[in-house]
């Protein structure tokens, strides 16, 4: 008789609470909400929702049934990596936590944070090339070498692997989402190109797994068999999750960057038109409206 199959209810349920991780997530949520409360000016509700959703994505990846089944099916493991490396960092960064901290901290803390943001080390880390290099190194080194198999057998290596996925995703996406005041953020076209580069990085291991003719990670042979699954078929499905899922996530981010740039340019043009209009002049749209009245 095969083991319990990974239904949606089992993936999103069967939580195993990690006190340290739960405490860290709760502290991050509380700190963010206190920052929203202390901020003198209003803070967009969608940013708060985005940050909380990012914390939820981390919790789903590491404490729900996804984490349990990640040790039994490679396809679920790839979903976990997608949540850790792309979904959670993107949602957290859209919450603009650094911008919030600058606007809600006491003067001394704000000055210390501003000094850190202007340091040479931070400027180097915030460069898109560094983020893409870190992201590509982690993705390719773990999926295309023996590190992945080792992490499946060693809990310490597994923990470092998860941390590497998350932080490389943060380094990659922070200057590209550009919600926080980072030094010298790239323009919209450059950000679009960097995101397309990240899409290519995720496509490489995805394609290799999708078109695999043998099981790359023998660790999954026994668990897949216990579930009544073909380890090779599940490995190919894992490739699709990484390739298509990662590609869709990066494309959505790239499209958001393009749309944001278009809206920003439209607002700038409206301001230029307003300032260029002489006193007492009648706007063309107003004239049409008066003629039709």
Short mmCIF file of C-alpha atoms in Angstrom, two decimals:
data_model
loop_
_atom_site.label_atom_id
_atom_site.label_comp_id
_atom_site.label_asym_id
_atom_site.label_seq_id
_atom_site.Cartn_x
_atom_site.Cartn_y
_atom_site.Cartn_z
CA UNK A 1 0.00 0.00 0.00
CA UNK A 2 1.42 3.38 -1.01
CA UNK A 3 1.91 6.24 1.43
CA UNK A 4 -0.43 9.23 1.59
CA UNK A 5 -0.44 11.17 -1.67
CA UNK A 6 0.44 14.89 -1.63
CA UNK A 7 -2.96 16.50 -2.15
CA UNK A 8 -3.37 20.28 -1.99
CA UNK A 9 -4.88 19.98 1.49
CA UNK A 10 -1.89 17.95 2.71
CA UNK A 11 0.62 20.33 1.11
CA UNK A 12 -0.97 23.38 2.74
CA UNK A 13 -1.72 21.54 5.98
CA UNK A 14 0.26 19.13 8.16
CA UNK A 15 2.19 21.98 9.77
CA UNK A 16 5.22 21.23 11.93
CA UNK A 17 6.01 24.28 14.03
CA UNK A 18 9.65 25.32 14.37
CA UNK A 19 9.83 27.60 17.46
CA UNK A 20 12.94 29.48 16.28
CA UNK A 21 11.59 30.13 12.79
CA UNK A 22 8.12 30.96 14.10
CA UNK A 23 9.65 33.44 16.55
CA UNK A 24 11.71 35.10 13.80
CA UNK A 25 8.68 35.45 11.51
CA UNK A 26 6.55 36.83 14.34
CA UNK A 27 9.28 39.34 15.28
CA UNK A 28 9.55 40.49 11.65
CA UNK A 29 5.77 40.93 11.40
CA UNK A 30 5.56 42.79 14.71
CA UNK A 31 8.50 45.05 13.83
CA UNK A 32 6.94 45.93 10.48
CA UNK A 33 3.52 46.69 12.00
CA UNK A 34 5.11 48.88 14.69
CA UNK A 35 6.92 50.75 11.94
CA UNK A 36 3.64 51.35 10.12
CA UNK A 37 2.10 52.64 13.35
CA UNK A 38 5.01 54.96 14.17
CA UNK A 39 5.24 56.43 10.69
CA UNK A 40 3.90 59.99 10.70
CA UNK A 41 2.55 59.80 7.17
CA UNK A 42 0.16 57.12 5.92
CA UNK A 43 1.65 53.89 4.63
CA UNK A 44 0.11 52.04 1.65
CA UNK A 45 -1.93 49.08 2.85
CA UNK A 46 -0.86 47.01 -0.17
CA UNK A 47 2.77 47.21 0.96
CA UNK A 48 1.84 45.87 4.40
CA UNK A 49 -0.17 43.06 2.81
CA UNK A 50 2.74 42.23 0.51
CA UNK A 51 5.23 41.99 3.38
CA UNK A 52 2.90 39.78 5.42
CA UNK A 53 2.32 37.58 2.36
CA UNK A 54 6.09 37.22 2.02
CA UNK A 55 6.35 36.00 5.60
CA UNK A 56 3.48 33.59 4.94
CA UNK A 57 5.28 32.26 1.85
CA UNK A 58 8.35 31.57 4.01
CA UNK A 59 6.20 29.78 6.57
CA UNK A 60 4.54 27.70 3.86
CA UNK A 61 7.88 26.72 2.39
CA UNK A 62 9.48 25.70 5.68
CA UNK A 63 6.76 24.56 8.07
CA UNK A 64 3.77 23.32 6.06
CA UNK A 65 3.21 20.02 4.28
CA UNK A 66 5.37 21.38 1.45
CA UNK A 67 8.45 20.90 3.63
CA UNK A 68 7.32 17.40 4.59
CA UNK A 69 6.70 16.23 1.03
CA UNK A 70 9.86 17.98 -0.24
CA UNK A 71 11.76 15.00 1.20
CA UNK A 72 9.59 12.55 -0.74
CA UNK A 73 9.04 14.17 -4.15
CA UNK A 74 11.48 16.33 -6.10
CA UNK A 75 8.60 18.23 -7.73
CA UNK A 76 7.46 19.46 -4.31
CA UNK A 77 11.07 20.28 -3.42
CA UNK A 78 11.29 22.51 -6.51
CA UNK A 79 8.10 24.27 -5.45
CA UNK A 80 9.71 24.87 -2.07
CA UNK A 81 12.81 26.35 -3.72
CA UNK A 82 10.63 28.61 -5.88
CA UNK A 83 8.88 29.94 -2.78
CA UNK A 84 12.20 30.51 -1.01
CA UNK A 85 14.20 32.05 -3.85
CA UNK A 86 11.62 34.10 -5.75
CA UNK A 87 8.12 34.37 -4.28
CA UNK A 88 8.97 35.22 -0.67
CA UNK A 89 11.83 37.68 -1.46
CA UNK A 90 9.69 39.47 -4.07
CA UNK A 91 6.74 39.91 -1.72
CA UNK A 92 8.90 41.02 1.20
CA UNK A 93 10.79 43.54 -0.93
CA UNK A 94 7.55 44.96 -2.36
CA UNK A 95 6.74 45.77 1.26
CA UNK A 96 9.68 48.25 1.19
CA UNK A 97 10.92 47.45 4.73
CA UNK A 98 13.99 49.72 4.48
CA UNK A 99 11.89 52.68 3.33
CA UNK A 100 9.52 52.03 6.22
CA UNK A 101 12.40 51.82 8.71
CA UNK A 102 13.80 55.14 7.49
CA UNK A 103 10.43 56.80 7.91
CA UNK A 104 9.57 55.37 11.32
CA UNK A 105 12.86 55.08 13.24
CA UNK A 106 14.19 57.57 15.81
CA UNK A 107 16.71 60.12 14.43
CA UNK A 108 19.81 58.26 15.69
CA UNK A 109 18.70 54.90 14.27
CA UNK A 110 17.67 56.58 11.01
CA UNK A 111 21.12 58.18 10.70
CA UNK A 112 22.85 54.85 11.35
CA UNK A 113 20.71 53.12 8.72
CA UNK A 114 21.33 55.90 6.20
CA UNK A 115 25.07 55.62 6.83
CA UNK A 116 24.95 51.84 6.25
CA UNK A 117 23.00 52.32 3.00
CA UNK A 118 25.64 54.75 1.71
CA UNK A 119 28.61 52.51 2.58
CA UNK A 120 30.82 51.06 -0.13
CA UNK A 121 30.01 47.48 0.89
CA UNK A 122 26.26 48.05 0.64
CA UNK A 123 26.60 49.81 -2.71
CA UNK A 124 28.48 46.78 -4.03
CA UNK A 125 25.89 44.32 -2.71
CA UNK A 126 23.08 46.40 -4.20
CA UNK A 127 24.49 46.19 -7.73
CA UNK A 128 22.32 44.01 -10.02
CA UNK A 129 25.37 42.16 -11.36
CA UNK A 130 26.26 40.98 -7.85
CA UNK A 131 22.70 39.83 -7.25
CA UNK A 132 22.47 37.94 -10.54
CA UNK A 133 25.89 36.34 -9.97
CA UNK A 134 24.89 35.21 -6.47
CA UNK A 135 21.54 33.90 -7.69
CA UNK A 136 23.06 32.05 -10.65
CA UNK A 137 25.86 30.58 -8.53
CA UNK A 138 23.45 29.22 -5.92
CA UNK A 139 20.92 27.88 -8.43
CA UNK A 140 23.42 26.18 -10.71
CA UNK A 141 25.88 24.99 -8.04
CA UNK A 142 23.20 23.32 -5.93
CA UNK A 143 21.06 21.78 -8.66
CA UNK A 144 23.85 20.67 -10.98
CA UNK A 145 26.29 19.23 -8.46
CA UNK A 146 26.37 16.81 -5.55
CA UNK A 147 25.42 19.58 -3.11
CA UNK A 148 21.71 18.95 -3.65
CA UNK A 149 22.01 15.24 -2.81
CA UNK A 150 24.21 16.04 0.20
CA UNK A 151 21.67 18.56 1.49
CA UNK A 152 18.95 15.90 1.34
CA UNK A 153 20.98 13.74 3.74
CA UNK A 154 22.53 16.40 6.01
CA UNK A 155 20.13 18.73 7.92
CA UNK A 156 22.84 21.36 8.49
CA UNK A 157 23.71 21.57 4.80
CA UNK A 158 19.99 21.62 4.02
CA UNK A 159 19.48 24.62 6.30
CA UNK A 160 22.37 26.52 4.69
CA UNK A 161 21.01 25.63 1.26
CA UNK A 162 17.62 27.14 2.11
CA UNK A 163 19.28 30.27 3.49
CA UNK A 164 21.36 30.57 0.30
CA UNK A 165 18.23 30.39 -1.87
CA UNK A 166 16.45 33.05 0.13
CA UNK A 167 19.30 35.55 0.45
CA UNK A 168 20.46 35.16 -3.15
CA UNK A 169 16.86 35.91 -4.16
CA UNK A 170 16.91 39.04 -1.98
CA UNK A 171 20.22 40.19 -3.50
CA UNK A 172 18.88 39.61 -7.00
CA UNK A 173 15.48 41.26 -6.60
CA UNK A 174 16.20 44.18 -4.25
CA UNK A 175 17.71 46.49 -6.93
CA UNK A 176 15.27 45.23 -9.59
CA UNK A 177 12.05 45.74 -7.63
CA UNK A 178 13.60 48.98 -6.28
CA UNK A 179 10.90 49.61 -3.68
CA UNK A 180 13.55 50.68 -1.16
CA UNK A 181 15.90 53.68 -1.55
CA UNK A 182 18.96 51.82 -2.82
CA UNK A 183 22.03 53.59 -4.28
CA UNK A 184 21.97 54.09 -8.07
CA UNK A 185 19.04 51.82 -8.97
CA UNK A 186 19.06 50.68 -12.62
CA UNK A 187 16.55 52.07 -15.09
CA UNK A 188 13.40 50.24 -16.12
CA UNK A 189 14.90 48.74 -19.29
CA UNK A 190 17.99 47.55 -17.42
CA UNK A 191 15.86 45.99 -14.69
CA UNK A 192 13.77 44.20 -17.31
CA UNK A 193 16.95 42.77 -18.88
CA UNK A 194 18.37 41.64 -15.52
CA UNK A 195 15.11 39.84 -14.76
CA UNK A 196 15.20 38.12 -18.14
CA UNK A 197 18.73 36.99 -17.27
CA UNK A 198 17.44 35.50 -14.01
CA UNK A 199 14.71 33.74 -15.96
CA UNK A 200 17.40 32.13 -18.12
CA UNK A 201 19.30 31.00 -15.02
CA UNK A 202 16.22 29.18 -13.71
CA UNK A 203 15.54 27.67 -17.12
CA UNK A 204 18.89 25.84 -17.22
CA UNK A 205 18.32 23.35 -14.35
CA UNK A 206 14.63 23.29 -15.25
CA UNK A 207 15.33 22.16 -18.81
CA UNK A 208 17.93 19.60 -17.71
CA UNK A 209 15.45 18.00 -15.32
CA UNK A 210 12.51 18.22 -17.73
CA UNK A 211 14.34 16.32 -20.46
CA UNK A 212 16.25 13.97 -18.12
CA UNK A 213 16.54 10.33 -19.18
CA UNK A 214 17.82 9.09 -15.82
CA UNK A 215 17.24 9.93 -12.15
CA UNK A 216 19.71 12.65 -11.17
CA UNK A 217 19.05 12.43 -7.42
CA UNK A 218 18.92 8.76 -6.26
CA UNK A 219 17.70 9.91 -2.83
CA UNK A 220 14.18 10.14 -4.30
CA UNK A 221 14.00 6.60 -5.69
CA UNK A 222 12.68 4.96 -2.52
CA UNK A 223 10.29 7.75 -1.38
CA UNK A 224 8.77 8.08 -4.85
CA UNK A 225 8.30 4.31 -5.05
CA UNK A 226 6.60 4.34 -1.63
CA UNK A 227 4.13 6.89 -3.00
CA UNK A 228 3.52 4.78 -6.08
CA UNK A 229 5.28 7.35 -8.30
CA UNK A 230 7.98 7.12 -10.93
CA UNK A 231 11.04 8.98 -9.67
CA UNK A 232 12.01 9.89 -13.24
CA UNK A 233 8.54 11.22 -14.09
CA UNK A 234 8.51 13.24 -10.88
CA UNK A 235 11.98 14.59 -11.70
CA UNK A 236 10.70 15.74 -15.09
CA UNK A 237 7.73 17.39 -13.39
CA UNK A 238 10.18 19.11 -11.04
CA UNK A 239 11.94 20.54 -14.08
CA UNK A 240 8.65 21.94 -15.35
CA UNK A 241 7.97 23.54 -11.95
CA UNK A 242 11.38 25.21 -11.96
CA UNK A 243 11.38 26.16 -15.65
CA UNK A 244 7.79 27.30 -16.13
CA UNK A 245 7.10 28.45 -12.57
CA UNK A 246 10.34 30.43 -12.35
CA UNK A 247 9.82 31.85 -15.82
CA UNK A 248 6.28 33.01 -15.05
CA UNK A 249 7.38 34.60 -11.76
CA UNK A 250 10.25 36.49 -13.41
CA UNK A 251 8.07 37.56 -16.34
CA UNK A 252 5.39 38.91 -14.00
CA UNK A 253 8.04 40.92 -12.16
CA UNK A 254 9.49 42.19 -15.44
CA UNK A 255 6.02 43.18 -16.66
CA UNK A 256 5.38 44.97 -13.36
CA UNK A 257 8.64 46.91 -13.78
CA UNK A 258 7.66 47.92 -17.32
CA UNK A 259 4.15 49.00 -16.28
CA UNK A 260 5.50 50.93 -13.29
CA UNK A 261 7.96 52.76 -15.54
CA UNK A 262 5.20 53.67 -18.00
CA UNK A 263 2.94 55.01 -15.23
CA UNK A 264 5.82 56.99 -13.71
CA UNK A 265 6.63 58.55 -17.08
CA UNK A 266 2.97 59.43 -17.61
CA UNK A 267 2.87 61.18 -14.22
CA UNK A 268 6.07 63.08 -15.04
CA UNK A 269 4.61 64.17 -18.38
CA UNK A 270 1.42 65.38 -16.68
CA UNK A 271 3.49 67.44 -14.24
CA UNK A 272 5.52 68.93 -17.11
CA UNK A 273 2.33 69.82 -18.96
CA UNK A 274 0.89 71.44 -15.83
CA UNK A 275 3.98 73.57 -15.21
CA UNK A 276 4.28 74.51 -18.88
CA UNK A 277 0.67 75.77 -19.05
CA UNK A 278 0.57 79.62 -18.75
CA UNK A 279 -1.58 81.26 -16.07
CA UNK A 280 -5.13 81.71 -17.15
CA UNK A 281 -4.78 79.33 -20.09
CA UNK A 282 -7.56 76.81 -20.62
CA UNK A 283 -6.65 73.15 -20.87
CA UNK A 284 -7.64 71.51 -24.16
CA UNK A 285 -9.69 68.84 -22.44
CA UNK A 286 -11.50 71.56 -20.46
CA UNK A 287 -12.26 73.44 -23.68
CA UNK A 288 -13.79 70.36 -25.26
CA UNK A 289 -15.83 69.82 -22.12
CA UNK A 290 -17.14 73.40 -22.18
CA UNK A 291 -18.05 73.15 -25.86
CA UNK A 292 -20.02 70.01 -25.20
CA UNK A 293 -21.80 71.44 -22.16
#
